[in-house]
Coordinates of C-alpha atoms in Angstrom, one line a residue:
X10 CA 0.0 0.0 0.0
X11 CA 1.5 3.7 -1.1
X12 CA 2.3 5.9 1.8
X13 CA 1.0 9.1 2.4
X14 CA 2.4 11.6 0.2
X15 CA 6.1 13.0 1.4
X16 CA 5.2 16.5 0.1
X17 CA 3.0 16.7 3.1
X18 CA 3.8 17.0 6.7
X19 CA 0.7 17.6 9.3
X20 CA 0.5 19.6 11.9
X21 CA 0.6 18.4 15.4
X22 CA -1.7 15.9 16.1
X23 CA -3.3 15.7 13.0
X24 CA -2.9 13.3 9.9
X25 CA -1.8 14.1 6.4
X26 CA -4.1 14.9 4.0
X27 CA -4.3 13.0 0.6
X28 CA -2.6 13.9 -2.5
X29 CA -4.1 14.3 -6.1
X30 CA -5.3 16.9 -8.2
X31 CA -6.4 20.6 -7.5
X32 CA -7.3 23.6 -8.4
X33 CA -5.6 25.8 -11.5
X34 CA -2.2 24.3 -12.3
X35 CA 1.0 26.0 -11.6
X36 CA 2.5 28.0 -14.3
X37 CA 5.6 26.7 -15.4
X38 CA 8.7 28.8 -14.7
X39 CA 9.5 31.1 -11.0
X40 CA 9.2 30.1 -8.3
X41 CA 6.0 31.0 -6.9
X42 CA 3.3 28.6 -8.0
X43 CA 1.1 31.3 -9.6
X44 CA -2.9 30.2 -10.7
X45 CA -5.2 31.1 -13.1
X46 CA -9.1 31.8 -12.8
X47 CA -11.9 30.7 -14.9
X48 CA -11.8 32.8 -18.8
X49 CA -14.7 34.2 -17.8
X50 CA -13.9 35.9 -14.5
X51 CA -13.6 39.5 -15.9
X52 CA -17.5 39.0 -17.9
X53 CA -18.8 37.5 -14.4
X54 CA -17.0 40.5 -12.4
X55 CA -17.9 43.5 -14.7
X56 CA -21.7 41.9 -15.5
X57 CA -23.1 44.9 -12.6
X58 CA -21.1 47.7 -14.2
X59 CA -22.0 46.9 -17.6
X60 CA -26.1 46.4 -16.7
X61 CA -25.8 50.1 -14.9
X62 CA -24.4 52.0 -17.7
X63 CA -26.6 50.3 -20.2
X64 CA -29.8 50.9 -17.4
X65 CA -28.5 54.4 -17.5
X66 CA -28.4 54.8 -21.1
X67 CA -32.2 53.3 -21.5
X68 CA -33.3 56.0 -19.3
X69 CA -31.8 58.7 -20.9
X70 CA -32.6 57.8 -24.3
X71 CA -36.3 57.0 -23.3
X72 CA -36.9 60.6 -21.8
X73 CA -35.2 62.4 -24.8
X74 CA -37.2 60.4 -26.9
X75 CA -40.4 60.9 -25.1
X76 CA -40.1 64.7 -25.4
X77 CA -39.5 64.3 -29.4
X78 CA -41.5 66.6 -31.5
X79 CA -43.9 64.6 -34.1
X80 CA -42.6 65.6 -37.6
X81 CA -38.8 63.8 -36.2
X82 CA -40.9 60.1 -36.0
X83 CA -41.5 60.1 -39.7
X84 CA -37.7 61.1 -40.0
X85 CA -36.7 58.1 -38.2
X86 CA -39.3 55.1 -39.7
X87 CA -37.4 56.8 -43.2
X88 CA -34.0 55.4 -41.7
X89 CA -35.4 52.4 -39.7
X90 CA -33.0 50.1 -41.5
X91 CA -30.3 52.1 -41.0
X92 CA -30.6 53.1 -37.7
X93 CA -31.3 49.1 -36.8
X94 CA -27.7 48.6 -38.5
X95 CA -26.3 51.4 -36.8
X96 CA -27.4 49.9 -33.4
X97 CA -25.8 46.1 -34.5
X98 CA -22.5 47.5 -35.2
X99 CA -22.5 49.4 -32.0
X100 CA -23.0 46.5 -30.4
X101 CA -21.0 44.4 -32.1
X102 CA -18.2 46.8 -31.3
X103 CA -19.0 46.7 -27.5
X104 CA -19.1 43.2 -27.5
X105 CA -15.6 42.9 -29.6
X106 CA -13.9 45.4 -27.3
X107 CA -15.5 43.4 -24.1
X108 CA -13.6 40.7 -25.6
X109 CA -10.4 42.1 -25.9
X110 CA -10.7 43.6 -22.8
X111 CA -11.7 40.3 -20.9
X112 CA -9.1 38.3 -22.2
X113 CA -5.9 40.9 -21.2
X114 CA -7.7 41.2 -17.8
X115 CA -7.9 37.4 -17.7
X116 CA -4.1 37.3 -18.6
X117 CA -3.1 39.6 -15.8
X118 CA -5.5 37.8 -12.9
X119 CA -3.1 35.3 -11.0
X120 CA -3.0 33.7 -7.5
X121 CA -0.9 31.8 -5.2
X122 CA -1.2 29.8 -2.2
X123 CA 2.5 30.3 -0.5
X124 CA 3.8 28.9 2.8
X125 CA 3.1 32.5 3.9
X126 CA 0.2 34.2 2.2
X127 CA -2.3 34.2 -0.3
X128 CA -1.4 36.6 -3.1
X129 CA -3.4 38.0 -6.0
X130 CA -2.6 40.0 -9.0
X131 CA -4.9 41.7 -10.9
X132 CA -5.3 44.9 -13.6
X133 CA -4.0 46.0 -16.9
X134 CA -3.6 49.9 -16.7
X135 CA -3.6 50.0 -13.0
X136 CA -2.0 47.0 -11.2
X137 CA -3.0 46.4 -8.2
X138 CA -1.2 43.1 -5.6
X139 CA -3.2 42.2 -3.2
X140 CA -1.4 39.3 -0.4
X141 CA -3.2 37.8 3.3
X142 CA -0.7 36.3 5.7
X143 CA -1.8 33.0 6.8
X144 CA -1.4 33.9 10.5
X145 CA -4.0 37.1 9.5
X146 CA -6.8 34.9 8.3
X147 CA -10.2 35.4 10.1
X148 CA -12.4 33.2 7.9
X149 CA -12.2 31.5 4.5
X150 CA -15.9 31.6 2.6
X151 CA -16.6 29.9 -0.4
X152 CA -19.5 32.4 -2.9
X153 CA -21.9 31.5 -5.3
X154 CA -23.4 34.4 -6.4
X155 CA -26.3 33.7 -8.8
X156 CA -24.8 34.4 -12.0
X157 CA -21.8 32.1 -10.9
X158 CA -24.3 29.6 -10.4
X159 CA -25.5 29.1 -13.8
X160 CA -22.2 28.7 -14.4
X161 CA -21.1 26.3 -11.9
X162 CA -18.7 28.7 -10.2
X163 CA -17.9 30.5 -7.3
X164 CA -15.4 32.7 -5.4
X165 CA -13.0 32.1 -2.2
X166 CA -12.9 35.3 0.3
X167 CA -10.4 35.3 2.8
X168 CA -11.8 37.5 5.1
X169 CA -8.4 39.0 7.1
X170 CA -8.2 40.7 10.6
X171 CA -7.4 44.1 8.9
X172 CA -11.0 43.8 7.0
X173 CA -12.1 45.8 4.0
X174 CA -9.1 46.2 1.6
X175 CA -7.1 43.7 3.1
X176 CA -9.2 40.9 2.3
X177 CA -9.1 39.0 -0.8
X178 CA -11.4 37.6 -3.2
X179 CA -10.0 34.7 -6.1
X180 CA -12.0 33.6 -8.5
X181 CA -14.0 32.4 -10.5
X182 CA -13.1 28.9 -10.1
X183 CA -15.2 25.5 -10.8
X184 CA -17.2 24.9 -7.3
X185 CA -15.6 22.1 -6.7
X186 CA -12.3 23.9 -7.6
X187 CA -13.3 26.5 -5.1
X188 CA -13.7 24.4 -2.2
X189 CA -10.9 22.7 -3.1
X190 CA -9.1 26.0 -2.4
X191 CA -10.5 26.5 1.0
X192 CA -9.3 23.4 1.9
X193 CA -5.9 24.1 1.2
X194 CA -6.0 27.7 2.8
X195 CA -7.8 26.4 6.3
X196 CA -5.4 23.8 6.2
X197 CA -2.0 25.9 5.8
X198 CA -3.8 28.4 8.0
X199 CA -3.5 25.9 10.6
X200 CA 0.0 24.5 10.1
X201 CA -0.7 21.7 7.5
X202 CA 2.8 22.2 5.8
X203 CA 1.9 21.3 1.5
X204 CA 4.5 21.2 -0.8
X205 CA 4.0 23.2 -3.9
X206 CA 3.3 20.6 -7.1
X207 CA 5.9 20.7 -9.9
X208 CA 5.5 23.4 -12.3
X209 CA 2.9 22.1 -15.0
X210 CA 0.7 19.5 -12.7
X211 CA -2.2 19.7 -10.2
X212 CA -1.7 21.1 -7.0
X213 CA -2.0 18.8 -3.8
X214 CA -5.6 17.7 -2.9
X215 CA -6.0 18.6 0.7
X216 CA -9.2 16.6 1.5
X217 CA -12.3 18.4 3.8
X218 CA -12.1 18.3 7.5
X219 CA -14.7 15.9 8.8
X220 CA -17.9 17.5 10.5
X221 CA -20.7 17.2 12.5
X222 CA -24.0 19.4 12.0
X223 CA -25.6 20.6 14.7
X224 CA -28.2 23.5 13.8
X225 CA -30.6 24.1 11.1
X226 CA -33.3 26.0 10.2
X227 CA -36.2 25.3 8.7
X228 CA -37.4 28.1 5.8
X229 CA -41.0 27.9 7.7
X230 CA -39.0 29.3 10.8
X231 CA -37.1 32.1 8.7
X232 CA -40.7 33.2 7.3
X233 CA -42.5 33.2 10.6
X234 CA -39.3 35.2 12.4
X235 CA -39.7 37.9 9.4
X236 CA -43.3 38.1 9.7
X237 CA -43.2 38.3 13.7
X238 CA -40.1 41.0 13.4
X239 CA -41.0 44.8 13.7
X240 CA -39.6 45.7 10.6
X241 CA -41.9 43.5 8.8
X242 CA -45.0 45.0 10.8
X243 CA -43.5 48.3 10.3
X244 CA -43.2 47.8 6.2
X245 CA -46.9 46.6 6.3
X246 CA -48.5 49.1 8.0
X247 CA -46.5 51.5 5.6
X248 CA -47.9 49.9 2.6
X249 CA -51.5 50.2 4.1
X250 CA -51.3 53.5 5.2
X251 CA -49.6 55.3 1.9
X252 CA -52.6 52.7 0.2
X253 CA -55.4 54.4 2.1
X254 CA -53.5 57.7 1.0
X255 CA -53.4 57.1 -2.7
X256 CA -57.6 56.2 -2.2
X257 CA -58.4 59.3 -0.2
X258 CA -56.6 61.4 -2.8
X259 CA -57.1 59.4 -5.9
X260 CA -53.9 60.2 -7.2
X261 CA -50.3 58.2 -6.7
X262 CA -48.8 61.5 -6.5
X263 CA -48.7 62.3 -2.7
X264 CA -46.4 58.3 -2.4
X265 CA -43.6 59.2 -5.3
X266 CA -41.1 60.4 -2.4
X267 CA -41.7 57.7 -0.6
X268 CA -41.2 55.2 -3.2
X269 CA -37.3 55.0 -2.0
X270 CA -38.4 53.9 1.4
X271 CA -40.6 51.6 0.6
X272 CA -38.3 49.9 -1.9
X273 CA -35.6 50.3 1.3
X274 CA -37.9 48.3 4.1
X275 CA -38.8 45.6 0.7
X276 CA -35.1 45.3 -0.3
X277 CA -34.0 44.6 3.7
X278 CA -37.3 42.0 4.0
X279 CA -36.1 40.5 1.1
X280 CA -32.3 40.0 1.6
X281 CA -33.3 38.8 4.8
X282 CA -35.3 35.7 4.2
X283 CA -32.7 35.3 1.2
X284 CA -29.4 35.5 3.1
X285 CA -30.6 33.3 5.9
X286 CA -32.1 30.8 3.4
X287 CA -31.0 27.1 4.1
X288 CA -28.9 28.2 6.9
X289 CA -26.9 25.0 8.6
X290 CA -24.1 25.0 11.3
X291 CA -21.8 22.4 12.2
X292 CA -18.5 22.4 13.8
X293 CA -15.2 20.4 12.4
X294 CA -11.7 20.4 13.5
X295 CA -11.1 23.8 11.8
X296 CA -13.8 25.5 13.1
X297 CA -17.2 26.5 12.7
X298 CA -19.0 25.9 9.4
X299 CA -22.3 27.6 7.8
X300 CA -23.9 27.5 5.0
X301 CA -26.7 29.8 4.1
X302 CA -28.2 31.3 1.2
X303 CA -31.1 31.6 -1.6
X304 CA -29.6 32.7 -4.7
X305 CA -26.5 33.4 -3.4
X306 CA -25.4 30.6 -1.8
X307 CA -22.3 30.9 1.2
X308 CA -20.1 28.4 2.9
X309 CA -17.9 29.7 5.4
X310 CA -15.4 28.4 7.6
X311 CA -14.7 30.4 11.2
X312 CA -12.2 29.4 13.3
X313 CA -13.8 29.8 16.8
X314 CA -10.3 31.5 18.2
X315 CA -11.4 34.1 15.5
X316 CA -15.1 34.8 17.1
X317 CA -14.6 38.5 19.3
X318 CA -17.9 38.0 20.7
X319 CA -21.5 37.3 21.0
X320 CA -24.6 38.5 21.2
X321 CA -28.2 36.7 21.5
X322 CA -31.7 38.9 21.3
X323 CA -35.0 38.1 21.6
X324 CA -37.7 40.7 20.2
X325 CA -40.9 40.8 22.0
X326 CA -42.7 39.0 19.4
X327 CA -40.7 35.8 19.3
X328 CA -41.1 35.4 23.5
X329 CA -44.7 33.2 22.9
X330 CA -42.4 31.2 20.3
X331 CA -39.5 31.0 22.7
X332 CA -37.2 32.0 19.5
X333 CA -33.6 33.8 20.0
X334 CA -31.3 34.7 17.3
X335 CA -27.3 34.8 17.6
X336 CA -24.3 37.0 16.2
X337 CA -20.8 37.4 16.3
X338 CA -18.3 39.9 16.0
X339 CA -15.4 38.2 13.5
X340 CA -12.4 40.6 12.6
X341 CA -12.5 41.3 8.8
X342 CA -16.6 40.8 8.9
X343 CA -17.3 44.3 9.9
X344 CA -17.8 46.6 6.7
X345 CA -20.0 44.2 3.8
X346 CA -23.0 44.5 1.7
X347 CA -25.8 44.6 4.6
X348 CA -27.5 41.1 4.8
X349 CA -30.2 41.7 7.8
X350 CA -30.6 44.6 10.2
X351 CA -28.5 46.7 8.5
X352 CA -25.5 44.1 9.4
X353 CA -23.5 41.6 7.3
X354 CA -25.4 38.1 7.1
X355 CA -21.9 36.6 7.4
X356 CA -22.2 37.6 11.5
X357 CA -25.0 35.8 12.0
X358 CA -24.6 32.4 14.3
X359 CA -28.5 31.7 14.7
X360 CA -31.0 33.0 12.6
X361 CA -34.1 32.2 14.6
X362 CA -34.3 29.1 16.9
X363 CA -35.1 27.8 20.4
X364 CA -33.3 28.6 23.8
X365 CA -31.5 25.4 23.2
X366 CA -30.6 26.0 19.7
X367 CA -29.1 29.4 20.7
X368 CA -27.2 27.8 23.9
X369 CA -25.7 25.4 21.4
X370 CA -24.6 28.3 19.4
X371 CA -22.8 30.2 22.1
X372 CA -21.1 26.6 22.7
X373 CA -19.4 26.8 19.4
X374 CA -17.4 30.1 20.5
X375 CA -17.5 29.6 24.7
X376 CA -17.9 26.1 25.7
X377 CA -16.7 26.8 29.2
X378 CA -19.5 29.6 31.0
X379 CA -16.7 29.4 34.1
X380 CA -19.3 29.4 36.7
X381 CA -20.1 26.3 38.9
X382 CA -24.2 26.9 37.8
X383 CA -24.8 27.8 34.5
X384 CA -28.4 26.9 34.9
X385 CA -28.7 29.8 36.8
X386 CA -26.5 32.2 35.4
X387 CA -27.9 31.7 31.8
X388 CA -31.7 31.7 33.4
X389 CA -30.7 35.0 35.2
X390 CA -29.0 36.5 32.0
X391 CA -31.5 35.6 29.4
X392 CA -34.2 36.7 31.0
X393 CA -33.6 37.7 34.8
X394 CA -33.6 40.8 36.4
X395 CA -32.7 42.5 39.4
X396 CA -28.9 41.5 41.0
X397 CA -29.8 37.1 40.9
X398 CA -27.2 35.0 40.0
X399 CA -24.8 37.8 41.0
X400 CA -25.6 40.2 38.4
X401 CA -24.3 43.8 39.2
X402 CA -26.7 46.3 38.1
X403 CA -27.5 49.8 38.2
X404 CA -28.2 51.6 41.5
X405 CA -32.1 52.6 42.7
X406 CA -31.0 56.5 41.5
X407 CA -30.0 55.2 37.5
X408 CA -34.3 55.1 38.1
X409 CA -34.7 58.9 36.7
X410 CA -32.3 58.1 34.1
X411 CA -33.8 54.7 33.0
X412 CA -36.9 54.1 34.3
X413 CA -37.7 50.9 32.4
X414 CA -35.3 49.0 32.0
X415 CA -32.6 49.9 35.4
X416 CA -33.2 46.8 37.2
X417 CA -32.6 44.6 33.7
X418 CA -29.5 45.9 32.7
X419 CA -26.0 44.6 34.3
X420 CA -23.2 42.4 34.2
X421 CA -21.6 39.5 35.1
X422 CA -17.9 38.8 35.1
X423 CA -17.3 34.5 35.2
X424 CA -13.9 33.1 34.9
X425 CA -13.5 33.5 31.1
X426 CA -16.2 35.8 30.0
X427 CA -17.4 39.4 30.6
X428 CA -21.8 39.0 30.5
X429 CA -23.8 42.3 29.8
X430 CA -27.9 42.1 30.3
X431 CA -29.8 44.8 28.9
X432 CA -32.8 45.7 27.0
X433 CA -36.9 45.2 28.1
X434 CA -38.4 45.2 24.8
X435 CA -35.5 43.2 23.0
X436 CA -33.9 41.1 25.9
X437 CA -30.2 41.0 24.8
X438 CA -27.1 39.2 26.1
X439 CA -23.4 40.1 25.4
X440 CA -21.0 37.9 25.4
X441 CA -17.2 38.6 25.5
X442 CA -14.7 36.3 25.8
X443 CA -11.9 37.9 28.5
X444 CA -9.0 37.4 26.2
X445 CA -10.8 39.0 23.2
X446 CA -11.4 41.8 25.1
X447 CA -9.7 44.7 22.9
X448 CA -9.9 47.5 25.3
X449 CA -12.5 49.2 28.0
X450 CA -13.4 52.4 28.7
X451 CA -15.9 54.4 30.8
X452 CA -18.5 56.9 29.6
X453 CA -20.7 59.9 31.5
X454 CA -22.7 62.4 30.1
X455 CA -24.0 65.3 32.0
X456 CA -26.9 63.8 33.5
X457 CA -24.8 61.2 34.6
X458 CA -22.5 63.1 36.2
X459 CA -24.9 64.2 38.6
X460 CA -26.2 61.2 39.4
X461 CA -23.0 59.5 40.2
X462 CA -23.3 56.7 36.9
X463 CA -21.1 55.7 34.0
X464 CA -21.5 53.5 31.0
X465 CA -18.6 50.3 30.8
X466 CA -18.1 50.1 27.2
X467 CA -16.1 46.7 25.8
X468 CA -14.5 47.3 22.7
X469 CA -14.9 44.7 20.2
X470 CA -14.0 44.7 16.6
X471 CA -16.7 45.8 13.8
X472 CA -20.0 44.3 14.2
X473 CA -23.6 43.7 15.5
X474 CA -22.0 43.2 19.1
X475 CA -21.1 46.4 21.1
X476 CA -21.2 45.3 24.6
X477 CA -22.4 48.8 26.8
X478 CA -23.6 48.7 30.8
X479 CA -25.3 51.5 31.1
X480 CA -26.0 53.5 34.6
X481 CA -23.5 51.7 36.7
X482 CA -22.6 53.5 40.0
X483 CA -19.2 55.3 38.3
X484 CA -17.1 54.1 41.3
X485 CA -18.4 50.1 41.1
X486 CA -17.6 50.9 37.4
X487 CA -14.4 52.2 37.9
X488 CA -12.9 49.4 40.2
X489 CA -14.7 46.6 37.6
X490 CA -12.7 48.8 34.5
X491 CA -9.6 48.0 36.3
X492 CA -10.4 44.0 37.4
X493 CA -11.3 43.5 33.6
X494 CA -8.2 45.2 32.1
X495 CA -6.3 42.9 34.6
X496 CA -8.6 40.0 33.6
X497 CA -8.2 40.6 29.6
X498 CA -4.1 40.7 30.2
X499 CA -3.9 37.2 32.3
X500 CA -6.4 35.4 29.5
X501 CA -4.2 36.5 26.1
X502 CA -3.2 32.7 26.0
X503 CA -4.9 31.6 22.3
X504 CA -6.6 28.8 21.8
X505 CA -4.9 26.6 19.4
X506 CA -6.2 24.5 16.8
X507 CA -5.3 21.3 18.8
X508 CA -7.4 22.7 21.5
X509 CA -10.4 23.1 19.3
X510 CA -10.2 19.9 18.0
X511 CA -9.9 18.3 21.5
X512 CA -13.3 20.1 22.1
X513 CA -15.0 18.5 19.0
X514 CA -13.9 15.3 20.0
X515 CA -14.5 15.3 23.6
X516 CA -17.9 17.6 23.6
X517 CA -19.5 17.7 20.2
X518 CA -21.2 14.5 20.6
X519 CA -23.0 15.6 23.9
X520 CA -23.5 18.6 21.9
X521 CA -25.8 16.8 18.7
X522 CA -27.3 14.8 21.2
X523 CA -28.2 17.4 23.5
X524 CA -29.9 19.7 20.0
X525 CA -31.4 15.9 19.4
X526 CA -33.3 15.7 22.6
X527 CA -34.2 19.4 23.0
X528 CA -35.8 19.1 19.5
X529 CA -39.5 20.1 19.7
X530 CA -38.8 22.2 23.2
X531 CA -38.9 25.9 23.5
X532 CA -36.0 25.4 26.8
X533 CA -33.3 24.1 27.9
X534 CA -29.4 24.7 27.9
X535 CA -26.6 23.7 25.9
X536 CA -23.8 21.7 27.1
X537 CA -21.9 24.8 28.4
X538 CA -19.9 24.0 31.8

């Protein structure tokens, strides 16, 4: 029987991956193993720019024409066939220069997978070089945006703790090309030392870490979250009221301004029930995996050292249902296309699901509460008040400042994670991990001033969590600024991969069995400890 392939040397504690073929060949010559992407990459890229100027055109042409005097129509049926002629060789043109174009950009697209980075190379007239360090990487997504679809294709992000322009986007490549990719990436990512191919043959085959789902959520569920969500209620009522309008009037001209809105609160609806389409978690040795998406379809990879923090919410509406929805902060996630509420859909944890469902989720990230009963705790947190379970929380006086919600909101530091409770309406937990804690500071306005309170603010990276206690008595908030700081320094230690793959083995299975047995339940707790 062959041994494994020499090329390959695993990281510690793990196995060596396969060998076979990959994506793109090397190019022959150097000694960087550059790639190509599909031919059609620069069509599939430019597709949006294209339809706006052409969108753009239509419009313009259609209101100069609409405003043209009679006697010019009789002109024009003269020179029908010529104008028809004149509009085939335009676009003929376009679509020969399109051509051109597409096939230098093609040449000039190029990636690599190095020891050290991914780097990509792309542009004719301006050349841009784009590289992510390996020990930078936050996530690695595979895309299928609809168009790639048809075509079979997708793109790899790797999503980078700098975010925005530091990430990097390669494709098109054939889907199973792509994941393929993002195999190789997580793997190197995590120490899995692959030897470039010879120059001229397929790359190493890094096969899939193994996994085990544990969440997923019905469409039904996604539909009923949307219509019991007050942005749904609010776009409804909208409709209904500009409706009665246009009747009382009997004209459509009072609602023209507020066609933008409408479109707005349609458009977030929409990508909502789309983003979260499908959605499916699972954890493997390399971290968390989901997989959402209607038309355009998203597999991502996080590695759960990468998670900054956590939230979980429940809106008044979904407390009869028992439904709460998670999020995470993930460096490089922070500034996307919004998905839902304004925020990236690539933060999202949980779309809708039970108590037990969302407990399993802040498992994935924090499997250790650090408190001897997390029963209590979590029951105190999610939906407690008042200082049970040993919440600290704002003094009798915050009262003026806050009547409603003073006794709700507090926090709770455990042994490895800083807990802020707040909000009556939509009950909201905050989860922060002590050594992702990136710094802390304390807030007063004038009001506070005077009544002796500060806001603890725990700064996290870009996202939907931003962990605030508001009204705490400013010297209690003071001396618990200090203990966290101290806290936040003693807890750097990362968590390694070897770690998280300890955790899969040892807890995951408690974990699908515990989602197994709370299935049909609105309650219950996750296997935290």
């Amino acid at each position: 029987m062959a041994g494994p392939d020499p090329r390959l040397t695993p990281a510690p504690g793990g196995e060596p991956p396969a060998a076979g073929g990959g994506p793109g060949r090397p190019e022959a010559g150097g000694g960087t193993p550059w790639r190509r992407v599909h031919k059609i990459t620069p069509v599939l890229n430019a597709w949006k720019v294209v339809v706006a100027v052409l969108a753009f055109v239509a419009y313009q042409a259609t209101d100069q024409i609409g405003n043209l005097p009679a006697d010019v129509w009789d002109t024009v049926a003269a020179f029908r066939a010529r104008a028809v002629l004149a509009v085939v060789g335009v676009l003929v043109l376009v679509a020969l220069v399109a051509s051109v174009y597409s096939m230098l950009a093609w040449r000039r697209m190029r990636f690599a997978v190095t020891a050290e980075s991914v780097d990509l190379h792309t542009g004719i007239l301006f050349r841009q070089e784009r590289h992510a360090r390996l020990n930078r990487v936050q996530a690695v997504d595979v895309v299928q945006p609809l168009l790639g679809r048809l075509f079979g294709l997708a793109q790899v992000r790797v999503e980078t703790a700098g975010g925005g322009e530091s990430n990097v986007v390669l494709g098109y490549l054939r889907e199973p090309e792509a994941q393929q990719l993002r195999n190789e990436i997580m793997a190197r990512a995590a120490g899995v030392e692959v030897a470039p191919a010879a120059a001229g043959a397929e790359p190493t085959v890094v096969p899939a870490a193994p996994e085990r789902e544990l969440l997923q959520v019905p469409p039904g569920r996604i539909v009923g979250s949307l219509l019991l969500s007050g942005s749904t209620i609010f776009f409804v009522l909208v409709v209904a009221g500009l409706a009665a309008l246009v009747v009382v009037a009997g004209s459509f001209a009072p609602v023209f301004g507020l066609i933008p809105m409408i479109l707005g609160l349609g458009g977030f609806v929409w990508g909502r029930f789309a983003g979260e389409f499908g959605f499916r978690a699972a954890i493997s040795p390399d971290g968390i995996r989901l997989r959402h998406g209607l038309l355009e379809t998203r597999t991502q990879t996080v590695p759960p050292g990468r998670v900054q923090a956590v939230v979980l919410k429940q809106g008044l509406l979904w407390r009869r249902r028992g439904w709460w929805r998670v999020e995470v902060n993930v460096a490089g996630y922070g500034e996307h296309t919004p998905g839902q509420n304004g925020r990236p859909a690539e933060t999202v944890l949980l779309p809708v699901g039970s108590r037990g469902e969302a407990l399993t989720a802040l498992w994935l990230v924090l499997p250790d509460l650090g408190v001897d009963d997390p029963q209590a705790v979590l029951d105190a947190a999610l939906e407690g008040e008042g200082d049970a379970a040993g919440f600290l929380t704002s003094p009798a006086r915050a009262r003026t400042l806050d009547p409603l919600v003073w006794r709700r909101s507090g926090l709770r530091i455990t042994r490895t994670a800083l807990l802020v409770r707040r909000g009556r309406l939509t009950r909201q937990l905050d989860v922060v991990p002590h050594e992702r804690t990136q710094s802390l500071a304390l807030k007063q306005g004038p009001l506070e001033r005077r009544f002796g309170l500060a806001g603890l603010h725990a700064h996290s990276v870009p996202g939907p969590v931003v962990p605030v206690a508001h009204h705490l008595d400013a010297q209690v908030a003071g001396r618990v600024l200090l203990e966290q700081a101290q806290r936040a320094r003693t807890a750097r230690a990362h968590e390694g991969p070897e770690e998280w793959l300890r955790r899969v083995d040892e807890a995951g299975a408690d974990a699908a069995g515990h989602v197994a047995g709370e299935a049909g339940t609105e309650t219950g707790a996750a296997p935290l400890r």
